[in-house]
mmCIF file with all atom_site columns, C-alpha atoms in Angstrom:
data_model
loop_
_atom_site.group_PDB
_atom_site.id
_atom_site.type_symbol
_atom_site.label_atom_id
_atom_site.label_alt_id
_atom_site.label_comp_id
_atom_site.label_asym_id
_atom_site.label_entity_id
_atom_site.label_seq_id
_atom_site.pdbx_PDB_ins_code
_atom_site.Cartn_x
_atom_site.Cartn_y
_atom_site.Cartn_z
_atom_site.occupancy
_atom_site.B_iso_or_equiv
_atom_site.pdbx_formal_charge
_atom_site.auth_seq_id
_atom_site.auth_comp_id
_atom_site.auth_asym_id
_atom_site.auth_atom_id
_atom_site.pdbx_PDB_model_num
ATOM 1  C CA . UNK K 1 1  ? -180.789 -49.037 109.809 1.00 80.00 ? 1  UNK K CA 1
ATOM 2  C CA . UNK K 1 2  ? -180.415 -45.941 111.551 1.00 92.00 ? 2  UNK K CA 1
ATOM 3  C CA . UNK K 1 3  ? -182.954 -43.004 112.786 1.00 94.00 ? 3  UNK K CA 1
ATOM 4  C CA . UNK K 1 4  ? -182.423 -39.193 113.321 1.00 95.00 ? 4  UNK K CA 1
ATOM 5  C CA . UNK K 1 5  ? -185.686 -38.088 115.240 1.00 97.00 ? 5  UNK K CA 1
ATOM 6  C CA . UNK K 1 6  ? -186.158 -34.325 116.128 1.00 97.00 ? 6  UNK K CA 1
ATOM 7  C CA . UNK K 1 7  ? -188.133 -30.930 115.751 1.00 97.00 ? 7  UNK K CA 1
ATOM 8  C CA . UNK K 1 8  ? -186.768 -28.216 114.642 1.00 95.00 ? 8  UNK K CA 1
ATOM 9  C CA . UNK K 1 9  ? -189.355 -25.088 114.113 1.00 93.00 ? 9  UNK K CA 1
ATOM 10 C CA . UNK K 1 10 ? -192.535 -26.848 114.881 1.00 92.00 ? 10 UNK K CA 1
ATOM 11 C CA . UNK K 1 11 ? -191.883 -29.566 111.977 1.00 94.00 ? 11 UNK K CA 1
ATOM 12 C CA . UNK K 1 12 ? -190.814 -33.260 113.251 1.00 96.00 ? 12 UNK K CA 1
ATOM 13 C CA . UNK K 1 13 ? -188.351 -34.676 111.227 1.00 97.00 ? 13 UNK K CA 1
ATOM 14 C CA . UNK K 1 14 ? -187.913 -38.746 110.633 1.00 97.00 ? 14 UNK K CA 1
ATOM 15 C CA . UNK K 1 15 ? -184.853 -39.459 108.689 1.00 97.00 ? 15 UNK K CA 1
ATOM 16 C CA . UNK K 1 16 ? -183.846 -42.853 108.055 1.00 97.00 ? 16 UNK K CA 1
ATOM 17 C CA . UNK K 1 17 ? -180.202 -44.495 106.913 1.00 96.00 ? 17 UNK K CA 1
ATOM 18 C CA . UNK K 1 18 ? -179.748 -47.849 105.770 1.00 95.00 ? 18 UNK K CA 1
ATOM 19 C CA . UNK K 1 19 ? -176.193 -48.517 104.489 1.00 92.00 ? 19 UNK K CA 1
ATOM 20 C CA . UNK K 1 20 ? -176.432 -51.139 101.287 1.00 92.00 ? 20 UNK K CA 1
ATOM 21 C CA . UNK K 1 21 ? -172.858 -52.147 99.712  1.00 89.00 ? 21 UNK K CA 1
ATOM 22 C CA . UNK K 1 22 ? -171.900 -48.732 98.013  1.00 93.00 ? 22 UNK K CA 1
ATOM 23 C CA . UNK K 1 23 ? -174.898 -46.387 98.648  1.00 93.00 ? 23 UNK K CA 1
ATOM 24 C CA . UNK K 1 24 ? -176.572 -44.921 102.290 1.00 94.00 ? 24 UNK K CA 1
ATOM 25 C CA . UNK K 1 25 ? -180.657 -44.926 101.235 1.00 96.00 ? 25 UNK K CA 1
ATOM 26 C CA . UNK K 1 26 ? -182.409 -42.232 102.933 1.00 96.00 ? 26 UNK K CA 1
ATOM 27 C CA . UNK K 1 27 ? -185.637 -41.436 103.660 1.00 97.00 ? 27 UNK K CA 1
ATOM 28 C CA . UNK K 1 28 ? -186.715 -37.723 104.969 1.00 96.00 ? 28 UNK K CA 1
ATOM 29 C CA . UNK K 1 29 ? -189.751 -37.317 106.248 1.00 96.00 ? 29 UNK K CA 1
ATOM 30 C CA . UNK K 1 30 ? -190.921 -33.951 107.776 1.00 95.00 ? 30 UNK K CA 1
ATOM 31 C CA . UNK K 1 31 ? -194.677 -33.116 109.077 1.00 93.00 ? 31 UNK K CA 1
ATOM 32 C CA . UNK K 1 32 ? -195.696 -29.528 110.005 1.00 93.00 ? 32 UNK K CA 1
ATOM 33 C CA . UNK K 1 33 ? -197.695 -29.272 113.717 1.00 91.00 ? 33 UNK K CA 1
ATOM 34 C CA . UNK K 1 34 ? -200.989 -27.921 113.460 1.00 90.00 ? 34 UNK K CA 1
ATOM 35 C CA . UNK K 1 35 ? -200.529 -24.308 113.205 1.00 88.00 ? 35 UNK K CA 1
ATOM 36 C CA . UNK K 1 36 ? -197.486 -24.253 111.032 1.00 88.00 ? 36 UNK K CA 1
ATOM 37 C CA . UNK K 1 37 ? -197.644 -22.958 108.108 1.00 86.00 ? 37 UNK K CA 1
ATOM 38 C CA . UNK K 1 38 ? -195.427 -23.769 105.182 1.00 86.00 ? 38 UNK K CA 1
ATOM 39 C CA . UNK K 1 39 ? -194.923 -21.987 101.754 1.00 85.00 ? 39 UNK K CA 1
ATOM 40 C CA . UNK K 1 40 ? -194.509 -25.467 99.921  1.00 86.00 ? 40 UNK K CA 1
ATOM 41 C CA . UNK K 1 41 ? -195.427 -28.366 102.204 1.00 83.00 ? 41 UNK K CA 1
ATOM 42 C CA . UNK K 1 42 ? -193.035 -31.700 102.009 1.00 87.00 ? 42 UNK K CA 1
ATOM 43 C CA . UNK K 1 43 ? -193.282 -34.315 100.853 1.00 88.00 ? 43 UNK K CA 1
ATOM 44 C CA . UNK K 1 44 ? -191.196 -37.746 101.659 1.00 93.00 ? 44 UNK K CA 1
ATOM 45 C CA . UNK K 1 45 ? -188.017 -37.838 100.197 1.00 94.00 ? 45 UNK K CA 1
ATOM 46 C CA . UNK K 1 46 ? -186.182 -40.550 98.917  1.00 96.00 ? 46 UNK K CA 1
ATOM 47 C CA . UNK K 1 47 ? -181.897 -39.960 98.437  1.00 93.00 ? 47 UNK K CA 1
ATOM 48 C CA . UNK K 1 48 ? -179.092 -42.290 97.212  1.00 93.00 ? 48 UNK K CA 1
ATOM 49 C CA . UNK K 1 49 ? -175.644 -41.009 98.383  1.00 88.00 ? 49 UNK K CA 1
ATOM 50 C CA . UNK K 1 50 ? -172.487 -42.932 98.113  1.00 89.00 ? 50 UNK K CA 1
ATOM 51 C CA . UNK K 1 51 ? -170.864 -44.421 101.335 1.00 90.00 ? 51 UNK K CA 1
ATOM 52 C CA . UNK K 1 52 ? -167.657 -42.734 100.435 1.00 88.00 ? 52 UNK K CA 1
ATOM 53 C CA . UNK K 1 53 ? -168.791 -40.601 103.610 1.00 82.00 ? 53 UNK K CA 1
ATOM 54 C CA . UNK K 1 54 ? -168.518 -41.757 107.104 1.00 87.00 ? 54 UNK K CA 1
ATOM 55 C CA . UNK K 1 55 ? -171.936 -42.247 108.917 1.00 90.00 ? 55 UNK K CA 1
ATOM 56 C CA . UNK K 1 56 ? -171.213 -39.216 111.484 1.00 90.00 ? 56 UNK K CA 1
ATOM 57 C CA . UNK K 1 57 ? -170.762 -36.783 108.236 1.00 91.00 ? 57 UNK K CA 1
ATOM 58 C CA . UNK K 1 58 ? -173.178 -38.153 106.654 1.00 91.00 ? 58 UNK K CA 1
ATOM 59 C CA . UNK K 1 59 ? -175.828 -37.574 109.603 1.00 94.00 ? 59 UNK K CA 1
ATOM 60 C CA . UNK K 1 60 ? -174.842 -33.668 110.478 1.00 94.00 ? 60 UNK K CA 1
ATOM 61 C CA . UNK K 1 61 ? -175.002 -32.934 106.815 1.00 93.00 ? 61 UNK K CA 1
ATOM 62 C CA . UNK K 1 62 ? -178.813 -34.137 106.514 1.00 94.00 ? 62 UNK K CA 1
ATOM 63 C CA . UNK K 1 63 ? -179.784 -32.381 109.681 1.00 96.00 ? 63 UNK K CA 1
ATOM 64 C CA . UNK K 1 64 ? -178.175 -29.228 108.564 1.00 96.00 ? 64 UNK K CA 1
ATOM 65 C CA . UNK K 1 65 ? -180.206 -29.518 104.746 1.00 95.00 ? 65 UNK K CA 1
ATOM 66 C CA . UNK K 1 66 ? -182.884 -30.485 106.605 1.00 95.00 ? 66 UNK K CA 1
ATOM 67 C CA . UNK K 1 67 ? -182.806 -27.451 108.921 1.00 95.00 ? 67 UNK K CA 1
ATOM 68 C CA . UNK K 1 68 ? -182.512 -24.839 106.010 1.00 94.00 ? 68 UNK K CA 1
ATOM 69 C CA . UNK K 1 69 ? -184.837 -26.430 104.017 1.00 93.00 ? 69 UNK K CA 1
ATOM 70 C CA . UNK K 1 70 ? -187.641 -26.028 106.712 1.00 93.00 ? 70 UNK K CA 1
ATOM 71 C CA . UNK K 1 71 ? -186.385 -22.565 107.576 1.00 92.00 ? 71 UNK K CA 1
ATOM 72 C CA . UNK K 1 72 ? -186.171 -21.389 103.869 1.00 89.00 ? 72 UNK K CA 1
ATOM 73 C CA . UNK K 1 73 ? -190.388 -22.765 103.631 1.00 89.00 ? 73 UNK K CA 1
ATOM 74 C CA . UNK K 1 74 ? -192.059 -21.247 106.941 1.00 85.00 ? 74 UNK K CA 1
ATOM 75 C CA . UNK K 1 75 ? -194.002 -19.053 106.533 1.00 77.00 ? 75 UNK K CA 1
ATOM 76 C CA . UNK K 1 76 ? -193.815 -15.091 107.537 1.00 64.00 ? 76 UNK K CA 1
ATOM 77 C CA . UNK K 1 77 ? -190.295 -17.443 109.142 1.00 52.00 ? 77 UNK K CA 1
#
């Protein structure tokens, strides 16, 4: 199992990867500061990808969803 911990706009972010036979399982969890304000608050999300992508692709392309997904909710952001 692997973890991506970081803050990006006042949210913290906890992803975690665990690689199973032919599917990464991934867990995104993202928690607002006190003070931020989101349009739509998250909630933890649960993904199933195929490991036909390698670990460092897969990795940049969650932090990047993650990123516009958070930027795309703040508010007055």
């Amino acid at each position: 199992m692997s973890s991506l911990k970081f803050v990006h706009r006042g949210c913290a972010v906890d992803i975690e990867i665990r690689a199973r036979t032919m599917l990464w399982d991934i867990t995104i969890e993202i928690t607002p500061f006190d003070g931020v304000e989101l349009i739509t608050p998250f909630g933890p999300r649960k993904l199933k990808w195929p490991r036909t992508q390698e670990f460092a692709v897969l990795q940049n392309a969650l932090v990047d969803e993650v990123c516009e997904a958070i930027d795309r909710r703040l508010v007055g952001g």
